[in-house]
mmCIF file of C-alpha atoms in Angstrom:
data_model
loop_
_atom_site.group_PDB
_atom_site.id
_atom_site.type_symbol
_atom_site.label_atom_id
_atom_site.label_comp_id
_atom_site.label_asym_id
_atom_site.label_seq_id
_atom_site.Cartn_x
_atom_site.Cartn_y
_atom_site.Cartn_z
ATOM 1 C CA MET A 1 -0.098 -0.027 0.050
ATOM 2 C CA ASN A 2 1.471 3.302 -1.001
ATOM 3 C CA TRP A 3 1.801 6.437 1.256
ATOM 4 C CA GLU A 4 -1.294 8.175 -0.300
ATOM 5 C CA ASP A 5 -3.420 5.102 0.132
ATOM 6 C CA ILE A 6 -2.354 5.020 3.885
ATOM 7 C CA LYS A 7 -3.218 8.480 4.453
ATOM 8 C CA GLU A 8 -6.679 8.005 2.903
ATOM 9 C CA LYS A 9 -7.281 5.134 5.238
ATOM 10 C CA VAL A 10 -6.121 7.002 8.392
ATOM 11 C CA PHE A 11 -8.108 10.092 7.580
ATOM 12 C CA SER A 12 -11.247 8.491 6.055
ATOM 13 C CA GLU A 13 -13.429 8.922 9.134
ATOM 14 C CA MET A 14 -12.353 12.499 9.487
ATOM 15 C CA ASN A 15 -12.825 13.165 5.673
ATOM 16 C CA PHE A 16 -16.391 11.878 5.517
ATOM 17 C CA MET A 17 -17.845 12.701 8.851
ATOM 18 C CA LYS A 18 -20.668 15.146 9.104
ATOM 19 C CA SER A 19 -20.058 18.660 10.375
ATOM 20 C CA ARG A 20 -20.145 19.080 14.054
ATOM 21 C CA GLY A 21 -19.349 21.786 16.541
ATOM 22 C CA PHE A 22 -15.683 21.164 16.496
ATOM 23 C CA HIS A 23 -15.556 22.350 12.639
ATOM 24 C CA TYR A 24 -17.659 25.386 13.308
ATOM 25 C CA ARG A 25 -15.339 26.403 16.221
ATOM 26 C CA MET A 26 -12.324 26.015 13.890
ATOM 27 C CA LEU A 27 -14.001 28.230 11.226
ATOM 28 C CA LEU A 28 -14.627 30.917 13.775
ATOM 29 C CA LEU A 29 -10.955 30.702 15.000
ATOM 30 C CA THR A 30 -9.555 30.894 11.489
ATOM 31 C CA GLY A 31 -12.086 33.280 10.135
ATOM 32 C CA GLY A 32 -11.509 35.652 13.216
ATOM 33 C CA GLY A 33 -7.968 36.313 11.975
ATOM 34 C CA ILE A 34 -9.368 37.028 8.519
ATOM 35 C CA PHE A 35 -11.917 39.398 10.174
ATOM 36 C CA VAL A 36 -9.112 41.227 11.879
ATOM 37 C CA ASP A 37 -7.325 41.797 8.597
ATOM 38 C CA GLY A 38 -10.380 42.996 6.875
ATOM 39 C CA TYR A 39 -11.206 45.338 9.754
ATOM 40 C CA ASN A 40 -7.740 46.674 9.839
ATOM 41 C CA ILE A 41 -7.486 47.413 6.099
ATOM 42 C CA ILE A 42 -10.848 48.987 5.741
ATOM 43 C CA ILE A 43 -11.033 51.231 8.796
ATOM 44 C CA ILE A 44 -7.813 53.065 8.055
ATOM 45 C CA SER A 45 -9.480 54.499 4.699
ATOM 46 C CA TYR A 46 -11.857 56.602 7.039
ATOM 47 C CA GLY A 47 -8.879 57.737 9.124
ATOM 48 C CA LEU A 48 -6.582 59.118 6.271
ATOM 49 C CA ALA A 49 -8.003 62.538 6.405
ATOM 50 C CA GLY A 50 -7.297 62.846 10.106
ATOM 51 C CA ILE A 51 -3.762 61.555 9.629
ATOM 52 C CA GLN A 52 -3.095 64.225 6.970
ATOM 53 C CA LYS A 53 -4.301 67.019 9.499
ATOM 54 C CA ALA A 54 -2.331 65.521 12.251
ATOM 55 C CA PHE A 55 1.111 65.060 10.526
ATOM 56 C CA HIS A 56 0.758 66.814 7.175
ATOM 57 C CA PRO A 57 2.511 64.060 5.256
ATOM 58 C CA SER A 58 3.181 64.496 1.427
ATOM 59 C CA ALA A 59 0.403 62.899 -0.706
ATOM 60 C CA TYR A 60 2.943 60.067 -1.660
ATOM 61 C CA LEU A 61 3.699 59.286 2.108
ATOM 62 C CA LEU A 62 0.001 59.424 2.882
ATOM 63 C CA GLY A 63 -0.636 56.897 0.177
ATOM 64 C CA LEU A 64 2.125 54.668 1.501
ATOM 65 C CA ILE A 65 0.449 54.790 4.940
ATOM 66 C CA GLY A 66 -2.822 53.771 3.426
ATOM 67 C CA LEU A 67 -0.983 50.891 1.800
ATOM 68 C CA SER A 68 1.325 50.005 4.500
ATOM 69 C CA VAL A 69 -0.774 47.169 5.907
ATOM 70 C CA ILE A 70 -0.900 45.603 2.477
ATOM 71 C CA ILE A 71 2.894 45.888 2.263
ATOM 72 C CA GLY A 72 3.189 44.269 5.566
ATOM 73 C CA ASN A 73 0.823 41.535 4.459
ATOM 74 C CA LEU A 74 3.016 40.985 1.296
ATOM 75 C CA ILE A 75 6.082 40.438 3.368
ATOM 76 C CA GLY A 76 4.502 38.337 6.054
ATOM 77 C CA ALA A 77 2.671 36.030 3.713
ATOM 78 C CA LEU A 78 5.818 35.266 1.584
ATOM 79 C CA ILE A 79 7.864 34.208 4.679
ATOM 80 C CA ALA A 80 4.955 32.637 6.720
ATOM 81 C CA GLY A 81 4.237 29.735 4.457
ATOM 82 C CA TYR A 82 7.559 28.326 4.990
ATOM 83 C CA VAL A 83 7.620 28.832 8.637
ATOM 84 C CA VAL A 84 4.181 27.371 8.994
ATOM 85 C CA ASP A 85 4.975 24.197 6.943
ATOM 86 C CA ARG A 86 8.211 23.647 9.074
ATOM 87 C CA LEU A 87 7.042 24.637 12.592
ATOM 88 C CA GLY A 88 3.411 23.605 12.300
ATOM 89 C CA ARG A 89 0.151 25.566 12.266
ATOM 90 C CA LYS A 90 -0.618 25.797 15.976
ATOM 91 C CA THR A 91 2.492 27.764 17.153
ATOM 92 C CA ILE A 92 2.156 30.592 14.463
ATOM 93 C CA PHE A 93 -1.713 30.586 15.010
ATOM 94 C CA ILE A 94 -1.093 32.218 18.494
ATOM 95 C CA LEU A 95 2.183 34.093 18.005
ATOM 96 C CA ASP A 96 0.980 36.121 14.911
ATOM 97 C CA LEU A 97 -1.903 37.681 16.793
ATOM 98 C CA ILE A 98 0.297 38.562 19.782
ATOM 99 C CA PHE A 99 2.526 40.398 17.363
ATOM 100 C CA PHE A 100 -0.514 42.064 15.651
ATOM 101 C CA VAL A 101 -2.023 43.279 18.921
ATOM 102 C CA GLY A 102 1.198 44.876 20.088
ATOM 103 C CA PHE A 103 1.712 46.874 16.999
ATOM 104 C CA ALA A 104 -1.920 47.747 16.509
ATOM 105 C CA ILE A 105 -1.938 49.515 19.862
ATOM 106 C CA LEU A 106 1.408 51.160 19.153
ATOM 107 C CA SER A 107 0.160 52.418 15.759
ATOM 108 C CA GLY A 108 -2.488 54.621 17.620
ATOM 109 C CA LEU A 109 0.351 56.166 19.788
ATOM 110 C CA VAL A 110 2.845 57.278 17.246
ATOM 111 C CA THR A 111 4.286 60.854 17.152
ATOM 112 C CA ASN A 112 4.941 61.310 13.291
ATOM 113 C CA ALA A 113 4.070 59.943 9.973
ATOM 114 C CA TYR A 114 7.132 57.747 9.632
ATOM 115 C CA GLU A 115 6.637 56.000 12.977
ATOM 116 C CA LEU A 116 3.008 55.329 11.717
ATOM 117 C CA LEU A 117 4.260 53.861 8.479
ATOM 118 C CA LEU A 118 6.700 51.577 10.223
ATOM 119 C CA ALA A 119 4.044 50.345 12.787
ATOM 120 C CA ARG A 120 1.414 49.809 10.223
ATOM 121 C CA ILE A 121 3.816 47.725 8.104
ATOM 122 C CA LEU A 122 4.540 45.590 11.273
ATOM 123 C CA VAL A 123 0.743 45.290 11.892
ATOM 124 C CA GLY A 124 0.379 43.910 8.330
ATOM 125 C CA LEU A 125 3.276 41.682 8.851
ATOM 126 C CA GLY A 126 1.517 40.008 11.761
ATOM 127 C CA ILE A 127 -1.718 39.415 10.059
ATOM 128 C CA GLY A 128 0.147 38.344 6.752
ATOM 129 C CA LEU A 129 1.379 35.413 8.744
ATOM 130 C CA ASP A 130 -2.104 34.342 9.582
ATOM 131 C CA TYR A 131 -3.454 33.514 6.055
ATOM 132 C CA PRO A 132 -1.218 30.563 5.245
ATOM 133 C CA ILE A 133 -2.193 29.126 8.647
ATOM 134 C CA ALA A 134 -5.873 29.929 8.409
ATOM 135 C CA THR A 135 -6.281 28.318 5.091
ATOM 136 C CA SER A 136 -4.140 25.291 5.764
ATOM 137 C CA TYR A 137 -5.611 24.787 9.239
ATOM 138 C CA LEU A 138 -9.174 24.850 8.177
ATOM 139 C CA SER A 139 -8.832 22.828 4.850
ATOM 140 C CA GLU A 140 -7.006 19.986 6.927
ATOM 141 C CA PHE A 141 -9.790 19.715 9.404
ATOM 142 C CA SER A 142 -12.838 20.146 7.149
ATOM 143 C CA PRO A 143 -14.956 17.186 5.850
ATOM 144 C CA VAL A 144 -14.206 16.704 2.073
ATOM 145 C CA ARG A 145 -17.801 17.014 0.793
ATOM 146 C CA SER A 146 -18.091 20.540 2.416
ATOM 147 C CA ARG A 147 -14.606 21.832 2.234
ATOM 148 C CA GLY A 148 -15.352 24.425 -0.296
ATOM 149 C CA LYS A 149 -18.265 25.660 1.832
ATOM 150 C CA TYR A 150 -15.924 26.088 4.905
ATOM 151 C CA LEU A 151 -13.246 27.772 2.926
ATOM 152 C CA ILE A 152 -15.503 30.396 1.517
ATOM 153 C CA MET A 153 -17.245 30.899 4.793
ATOM 154 C CA ASN A 154 -13.733 31.642 6.097
ATOM 155 C CA ILE A 155 -13.036 34.420 3.663
ATOM 156 C CA THR A 156 -16.391 35.885 4.153
ATOM 157 C CA PHE A 157 -15.323 37.099 7.567
ATOM 158 C CA PHE A 158 -13.236 39.788 5.652
ATOM 159 C CA ASN A 159 -16.341 41.240 4.150
ATOM 160 C CA ILE A 160 -18.262 41.018 7.370
ATOM 161 C CA ALA A 161 -15.459 43.138 8.751
ATOM 162 C CA GLY A 162 -16.382 45.754 6.157
ATOM 163 C CA VAL A 163 -20.046 45.791 7.406
ATOM 164 C CA VAL A 164 -18.740 46.164 10.994
ATOM 165 C CA ALA A 165 -15.888 48.584 10.486
ATOM 166 C CA THR A 166 -17.979 51.140 8.485
ATOM 167 C CA PRO A 167 -20.423 52.273 11.314
ATOM 168 C CA ILE A 168 -17.534 51.990 13.942
ATOM 169 C CA ALA A 169 -15.582 54.423 11.891
ATOM 170 C CA TYR A 170 -18.185 56.832 11.317
ATOM 171 C CA TRP A 171 -18.975 56.743 15.321
ATOM 172 C CA LEU A 172 -15.465 57.337 16.044
ATOM 173 C CA LEU A 173 -15.340 60.247 13.591
ATOM 174 C CA SER A 174 -17.732 62.034 15.942
ATOM 175 C CA TYR A 175 -14.890 62.515 18.398
ATOM 176 C CA GLY A 176 -13.018 64.605 15.745
ATOM 177 C CA GLU A 177 -10.728 63.603 12.877
ATOM 178 C CA LEU A 178 -7.609 64.451 14.892
ATOM 179 C CA VAL A 179 -8.084 61.786 17.444
ATOM 180 C CA ALA A 180 -10.485 59.524 15.689
ATOM 181 C CA TRP A 181 -7.814 57.799 13.485
ATOM 182 C CA ARG A 182 -5.822 56.871 16.550
ATOM 183 C CA TYR A 183 -8.935 55.059 18.148
ATOM 184 C CA MET A 184 -9.759 53.486 14.684
ATOM 185 C CA LEU A 185 -6.322 51.928 14.415
ATOM 186 C CA MET A 186 -6.043 50.762 18.105
ATOM 187 C CA SER A 187 -9.672 49.426 17.884
ATOM 188 C CA ALA A 188 -8.447 46.553 15.619
ATOM 189 C CA ALA A 189 -6.609 45.157 18.707
ATOM 190 C CA VAL A 190 -10.028 44.449 20.373
ATOM 191 C CA PRO A 191 -11.172 41.563 18.053
ATOM 192 C CA ALA A 192 -7.648 40.403 17.747
ATOM 193 C CA ILE A 193 -7.471 39.822 21.579
ATOM 194 C CA ILE A 194 -10.837 38.069 21.453
ATOM 195 C CA VAL A 195 -9.687 35.744 18.664
ATOM 196 C CA LEU A 196 -6.236 35.274 20.284
ATOM 197 C CA LEU A 197 -7.796 34.087 23.748
ATOM 198 C CA ALA A 198 -10.210 31.733 21.702
ATOM 199 C CA ARG A 199 -7.273 30.183 19.994
ATOM 200 C CA LEU A 200 -5.570 28.955 23.134
ATOM 201 C CA GLY A 201 -5.804 25.157 23.228
ATOM 202 C CA THR A 202 -6.556 24.537 19.495
ATOM 203 C CA PRO A 203 -5.092 21.345 18.335
ATOM 204 C CA GLU A 204 -2.226 20.937 15.770
ATOM 205 C CA SER A 205 -3.208 19.708 12.354
ATOM 206 C CA PRO A 206 -3.125 15.972 12.276
ATOM 207 C CA ARG A 207 -2.177 15.871 8.656
ATOM 208 C CA TRP A 208 0.933 17.992 9.542
ATOM 209 C CA LEU A 209 1.812 15.820 12.461
ATOM 210 C CA LEU A 210 1.552 12.582 10.374
ATOM 211 C CA ILE A 211 3.945 13.890 7.650
ATOM 212 C CA LYS A 212 6.334 14.818 10.411
ATOM 213 C CA GLY A 213 6.281 11.345 11.724
ATOM 214 C CA ARG A 214 4.464 12.264 15.023
ATOM 215 C CA LYS A 215 1.855 9.369 14.702
ATOM 216 C CA GLU A 216 0.738 9.228 18.234
ATOM 217 C CA GLU A 217 -0.029 12.958 18.485
ATOM 218 C CA ALA A 218 -1.780 12.811 15.023
ATOM 219 C CA LYS A 219 -3.987 9.742 16.208
ATOM 220 C CA ARG A 220 -5.046 11.652 19.449
ATOM 221 C CA VAL A 221 -6.104 14.822 17.359
ATOM 222 C CA ILE A 222 -8.024 12.591 14.869
ATOM 223 C CA GLU A 223 -9.956 11.003 17.769
ATOM 224 C CA ARG A 224 -10.564 14.386 19.160
ATOM 225 C CA VAL A 225 -12.090 15.458 16.042
ATOM 226 C CA ILE A 226 -14.251 12.345 15.329
ATOM 227 C CA GLY A 227 -15.227 11.986 18.871
ATOM 228 C CA LYS A 228 -14.385 8.335 19.240
ATOM 229 C CA PRO A 229 -11.324 5.998 19.007
ATOM 230 C CA LEU A 230 -9.844 5.495 15.482
ATOM 231 C CA ASN A 231 -11.263 2.320 13.748
ATOM 232 C CA ASP A 232 -9.253 -0.936 14.100
ATOM 233 C CA GLU A 233 -8.121 -0.973 10.537
ATOM 234 C CA ALA A 234 -6.798 2.613 10.521
ATOM 235 C CA ALA A 235 -5.229 2.279 13.862
ATOM 236 C CA LYS A 236 -3.262 -0.832 13.069
ATOM 237 C CA LEU A 237 -2.090 0.581 9.673
ATOM 238 C CA LEU A 238 -1.032 3.724 11.503
ATOM 239 C CA ASP A 239 1.020 1.834 14.033
ATOM 240 C CA SER A 240 2.734 -0.487 11.550
ATOM 241 C CA VAL A 241 3.700 2.059 8.902
ATOM 242 C CA GLN A 242 7.127 3.509 9.027
ATOM 243 C CA ILE A 243 7.052 7.257 8.345
ATOM 244 C CA THR A 244 9.949 9.217 7.029
ATOM 245 C CA PRO A 245 9.276 12.861 7.959
ATOM 246 C CA GLU A 246 8.464 14.989 5.078
ATOM 247 C CA HIS A 247 10.008 18.550 4.887
ATOM 248 C CA SER A 248 8.924 21.639 3.037
ATOM 249 C CA THR A 249 11.456 22.757 0.510
ATOM 250 C CA TYR A 250 10.297 26.300 0.627
ATOM 251 C CA TYR A 251 9.551 27.664 -2.808
ATOM 252 C CA LYS A 252 11.652 25.032 -4.727
ATOM 253 C CA GLU A 253 9.146 22.375 -4.762
ATOM 254 C CA LEU A 254 6.327 24.754 -5.306
ATOM 255 C CA LEU A 255 7.754 26.464 -8.356
ATOM 256 C CA THR A 256 9.526 23.328 -9.894
ATOM 257 C CA LYS A 257 7.128 20.446 -9.293
ATOM 258 C CA HIS A 258 3.893 22.358 -9.093
ATOM 259 C CA THR A 259 4.779 25.256 -11.481
ATOM 260 C CA ARG A 260 1.503 25.386 -13.346
ATOM 261 C CA ASP A 261 -0.523 25.519 -10.349
ATOM 262 C CA ALA A 262 1.651 27.975 -8.750
ATOM 263 C CA ILE A 263 1.525 30.332 -11.755
ATOM 264 C CA PHE A 264 -2.205 29.866 -12.049
ATOM 265 C CA ILE A 265 -3.085 30.734 -8.408
ATOM 266 C CA GLY A 266 -0.570 33.592 -8.418
ATOM 267 C CA VAL A 267 -1.886 35.179 -11.636
ATOM 268 C CA PHE A 268 -5.520 34.642 -10.432
ATOM 269 C CA TYR A 269 -5.048 36.341 -7.123
ATOM 270 C CA PHE A 270 -2.787 39.089 -8.400
ATOM 271 C CA LEU A 271 -5.536 40.217 -10.947
ATOM 272 C CA PHE A 272 -8.227 39.813 -8.430
ATOM 273 C CA ALA A 273 -6.286 41.864 -5.710
ATOM 274 C CA ILE A 274 -5.929 44.757 -8.274
ATOM 275 C CA ALA A 275 -9.816 44.810 -8.737
ATOM 276 C CA PHE A 276 -10.552 44.274 -5.006
ATOM 277 C CA LEU A 277 -8.216 46.557 -3.492
ATOM 278 C CA GLY A 278 -8.810 49.202 -6.114
ATOM 279 C CA THR A 279 -12.509 49.427 -5.319
ATOM 280 C CA SER A 280 -12.035 48.966 -1.575
ATOM 281 C CA ILE A 281 -9.295 51.683 -1.224
ATOM 282 C CA PHE A 282 -10.956 54.185 -3.539
ATOM 283 C CA GLY A 283 -14.620 53.398 -2.780
ATOM 284 C CA PRO A 284 -15.125 56.269 -0.404
ATOM 285 C CA GLU A 285 -13.660 58.598 -3.070
ATOM 286 C CA PHE A 286 -15.913 57.245 -5.724
ATOM 287 C CA GLU A 287 -18.989 57.691 -3.557
ATOM 288 C CA SER A 288 -18.042 61.199 -2.486
ATOM 289 C CA GLY A 289 -17.444 62.005 -6.182
ATOM 290 C CA LEU A 290 -21.199 60.921 -6.652
ATOM 291 C CA HIS A 291 -22.188 62.988 -3.553
ATOM 292 C CA LEU A 292 -23.614 59.899 -1.959
ATOM 293 C CA PRO A 293 -24.029 59.342 1.820
ATOM 294 C CA GLY A 294 -20.806 57.586 2.523
ATOM 295 C CA GLU A 295 -21.934 55.445 5.441
ATOM 296 C CA ILE A 296 -24.936 54.021 3.711
ATOM 297 C CA SER A 297 -23.136 53.394 0.485
ATOM 298 C CA SER A 298 -20.295 51.657 2.125
ATOM 299 C CA MET A 299 -22.660 49.523 4.147
ATOM 300 C CA VAL A 300 -24.528 48.489 0.980
ATOM 301 C CA PHE A 301 -21.310 47.839 -0.682
ATOM 302 C CA TRP A 302 -20.011 45.453 2.046
ATOM 303 C CA SER A 303 -23.308 43.853 2.548
ATOM 304 C CA LEU A 304 -23.673 42.927 -1.222
ATOM 305 C CA PHE A 305 -20.289 41.565 -0.983
ATOM 306 C CA VAL A 306 -21.453 39.164 1.857
ATOM 307 C CA VAL A 307 -24.643 38.276 -0.357
ATOM 308 C CA GLY A 308 -22.249 37.199 -3.060
ATOM 309 C CA ASP A 309 -20.284 35.091 -0.585
ATOM 310 C CA ILE A 310 -23.449 33.484 0.577
ATOM 311 C CA ILE A 311 -24.434 32.521 -2.983
ATOM 312 C CA ALA A 312 -20.932 31.067 -3.474
ATOM 313 C CA ILE A 313 -21.217 29.074 -0.166
ATOM 314 C CA LEU A 314 -24.515 27.561 -1.435
ATOM 315 C CA LEU A 315 -23.121 26.648 -4.870
ATOM 316 C CA VAL A 316 -19.446 25.816 -4.598
ATOM 317 C CA ASP A 317 -20.000 22.213 -3.551
ATOM 318 C CA ARG A 318 -22.949 21.753 -5.822
ATOM 319 C CA ILE A 319 -21.831 22.951 -9.143
ATOM 320 C CA GLY A 320 -18.098 23.226 -8.637
ATOM 321 C CA ARG A 321 -15.257 25.755 -8.300
ATOM 322 C CA ARG A 322 -14.894 26.722 -12.051
ATOM 323 C CA PRO A 323 -18.486 27.741 -12.979
ATOM 324 C CA ILE A 324 -18.992 30.105 -10.035
ATOM 325 C CA THR A 325 -15.470 31.605 -10.550
ATOM 326 C CA LEU A 326 -16.465 32.350 -14.348
ATOM 327 C CA ILE A 327 -19.948 33.825 -13.210
ATOM 328 C CA GLY A 328 -17.889 36.088 -10.848
ATOM 329 C CA TRP A 329 -15.286 37.185 -13.292
ATOM 330 C CA GLY A 330 -18.054 37.791 -15.994
ATOM 331 C CA GLY A 331 -20.095 39.923 -13.650
ATOM 332 C CA MET A 332 -17.322 41.896 -12.528
ATOM 333 C CA THR A 333 -16.380 42.695 -16.080
ATOM 334 C CA ALA A 334 -19.892 43.766 -17.096
ATOM 335 C CA MET A 335 -20.160 46.077 -13.968
ATOM 336 C CA MET A 336 -16.763 47.626 -14.618
ATOM 337 C CA LEU A 337 -17.766 48.173 -18.242
ATOM 338 C CA ALA A 338 -20.959 49.943 -16.878
ATOM 339 C CA LEU A 339 -18.832 52.200 -14.641
ATOM 340 C CA ILE A 340 -16.789 53.280 -17.591
ATOM 341 C CA ILE A 341 -19.745 53.680 -19.949
ATOM 342 C CA LEU A 342 -22.532 55.319 -17.908
ATOM 343 C CA PRO A 343 -22.486 59.142 -17.637
ATOM 344 C CA LYS A 344 -21.514 60.551 -14.257
ATOM 345 C CA SER A 345 -24.943 62.215 -14.039
ATOM 346 C CA PHE A 346 -26.604 58.687 -13.833
ATOM 347 C CA THR A 347 -25.806 58.464 -10.027
ATOM 348 C CA ILE A 348 -28.166 55.574 -9.439
ATOM 349 C CA GLY A 349 -26.848 53.466 -12.297
ATOM 350 C CA LEU A 350 -23.207 53.959 -11.163
ATOM 351 C CA GLU A 351 -23.881 53.123 -7.674
ATOM 352 C CA LEU A 352 -25.807 49.979 -8.620
ATOM 353 C CA ALA A 353 -22.987 48.972 -10.955
ATOM 354 C CA PHE A 354 -20.477 49.657 -8.215
ATOM 355 C CA THR A 355 -22.346 47.543 -5.493
ATOM 356 C CA LEU A 356 -23.135 44.747 -7.954
ATOM 357 C CA PHE A 357 -19.377 44.668 -8.721
ATOM 358 C CA ALA A 358 -18.880 43.736 -5.010
ATOM 359 C CA MET A 359 -21.449 40.960 -5.236
ATOM 360 C CA PHE A 360 -19.933 39.345 -8.124
ATOM 361 C CA GLN A 361 -16.589 39.515 -6.547
ATOM 362 C CA GLY A 362 -18.130 37.533 -3.659
ATOM 363 C CA ILE A 363 -19.707 35.073 -6.011
ATOM 364 C CA GLY A 364 -16.518 34.383 -7.973
ATOM 365 C CA PRO A 365 -12.750 35.078 -7.334
ATOM 366 C CA ALA A 366 -13.087 36.583 -3.812
ATOM 367 C CA SER A 367 -14.381 33.238 -2.717
ATOM 368 C CA THR A 368 -12.813 30.685 -5.041
ATOM 369 C CA HIS A 369 -9.296 31.696 -4.481
ATOM 370 C CA MET A 370 -9.575 30.509 -0.952
ATOM 371 C CA VAL A 371 -10.660 27.057 -2.153
ATOM 372 C CA TYR A 372 -8.236 26.522 -5.107
ATOM 373 C CA SER A 373 -5.036 27.072 -3.136
ATOM 374 C CA PRO A 374 -5.362 24.525 -0.386
ATOM 375 C CA GLU A 375 -6.841 21.938 -2.870
ATOM 376 C CA LEU A 376 -4.079 22.209 -5.447
ATOM 377 C CA PHE A 377 -1.146 21.518 -3.229
ATOM 378 C CA PRO A 378 -0.068 18.714 -0.872
ATOM 379 C CA THR A 379 0.109 19.212 2.959
ATOM 380 C CA ARG A 380 3.877 19.637 3.204
ATOM 381 C CA ILE A 381 3.792 22.877 1.018
ATOM 382 C CA ARG A 382 0.184 23.910 1.492
ATOM 383 C CA ALA A 383 0.973 26.833 3.614
ATOM 384 C CA THR A 384 3.911 27.808 1.392
ATOM 385 C CA ALA A 385 1.574 27.810 -1.658
ATOM 386 C CA GLU A 386 -0.971 30.115 0.293
ATOM 387 C CA GLY A 387 1.769 32.448 1.296
ATOM 388 C CA TRP A 388 2.988 32.529 -2.252
ATOM 389 C CA LYS A 389 -0.550 33.366 -3.435
ATOM 390 C CA GLN A 390 -1.096 36.073 -0.833
ATOM 391 C CA GLY A 391 2.297 37.621 -1.452
ATOM 392 C CA VAL A 392 1.762 37.834 -5.202
ATOM 393 C CA GLY A 393 -1.743 39.144 -4.728
ATOM 394 C CA ARG A 394 -0.800 41.730 -2.215
ATOM 395 C CA LEU A 395 1.895 42.935 -4.791
ATOM 396 C CA GLY A 396 -0.989 43.593 -7.089
ATOM 397 C CA GLY A 397 -2.525 45.629 -4.357
ATOM 398 C CA VAL A 398 0.552 47.634 -3.693
ATOM 399 C CA LEU A 399 0.877 48.331 -7.529
ATOM 400 C CA THR A 400 -2.756 49.446 -7.612
ATOM 401 C CA GLY A 401 -2.052 51.959 -4.704
ATOM 402 C CA VAL A 402 1.139 53.202 -5.892
ATOM 403 C CA PHE A 403 0.890 53.498 -9.649
ATOM 404 C CA PHE A 404 -2.783 53.321 -10.642
ATOM 405 C CA PRO A 405 -4.729 55.635 -8.153
ATOM 406 C CA ALA A 406 -5.552 58.253 -10.656
ATOM 407 C CA ILE A 407 -6.521 56.013 -13.376
ATOM 408 C CA SER A 408 -8.648 53.910 -10.951
ATOM 409 C CA LEU A 409 -10.405 56.963 -9.699
ATOM 410 C CA ASP A 410 -11.102 58.421 -13.061
ATOM 411 C CA VAL A 411 -12.528 55.149 -14.409
ATOM 412 C CA LEU A 412 -14.613 54.668 -11.154
ATOM 413 C CA CYS A 413 -15.947 58.165 -11.199
ATOM 414 C CA GLY A 414 -16.967 57.923 -14.969
ATOM 415 C CA SER A 415 -14.536 60.714 -16.192
ATOM 416 C CA VAL A 416 -12.805 58.253 -18.529
ATOM 417 C CA GLN A 417 -14.873 57.734 -21.621
ATOM 418 C CA PHE A 418 -13.980 55.113 -24.250
ATOM 419 C CA PHE A 419 -16.893 55.866 -26.569
#
């Protein structure tokens, strides 16, 4: 019996069991980190005006501050995958949020723009470490038949954060722009502390334990998940097999043995990140350009994003990953064309296209990227692959903010006409 057949036998009960409380708890623990990331990225967009008044940075420096978390995400994601595949999921699952909480609080206490830029990069570094863990962790515990659903529910927490962060930001603005931005940045530590405390005591991934040769620990975790002793056949097989620990080779194996899949997921997420971060970062400017009530428009945008996620959750394990991905990309393209073609005076049409753009993101690439990456790669490099994807994607976000803001705003506000 080959190694893949052995693993299939050992994890058969875990793979095909029905969802239970343990799975939903793991979803909340992994999704909690993604919520913190979304909250952190989104809320700073409402504080940039206050930062401008407090420190008077150049336009370029202010833009870098707005992008600083994404820059930190990029660095954290690229280094995290290897660390997680080598040291395990559980250790970094705790340490990254401790790191995040410290610098989130510090970012609200800075005395100049350069201190703020550095603190925010380090905040992003902390949460950038979390994505490879969250995706790998959840996929390795989820039942096979509903894995797609769990992974999309996981990324939905980012968009829920948008729904939550918007009213909090407007409430904090009532205290005045000069102090509100400090409260906004420090407030991200609150959900992070809650998630951190809830994560204490989580088990290590049994799949990771097994490929490291730690059979007894893997067995105990499997039995904890299924709620009963491992069946006799699987237990005997596990006891008798000689395991040579598998080690991650960092990006060497990913880019040489899995080149096609690595290019696919990197390009996929890079292109999506440009679309997503462009509309997220410049969304408030788009809405103000149309003289729309910012709080209501932002709430509608993020709420429709969640609606798109829900549609994806309902369909992903029924019709497959590819069809909903194509529906999402197609809808996004149609809505972006509408934003370009419609006259700026047609406010309702532009706002509808903008919010439907969010919904189609949720139906398609915003959801399915979270499913593709853990399913395309083996356990030993799964976190490395997720880190690769996140790093390449965040690079797209940085390029969007650094090189394309004027173009993005012109297109979104309808001042660029192609016909």
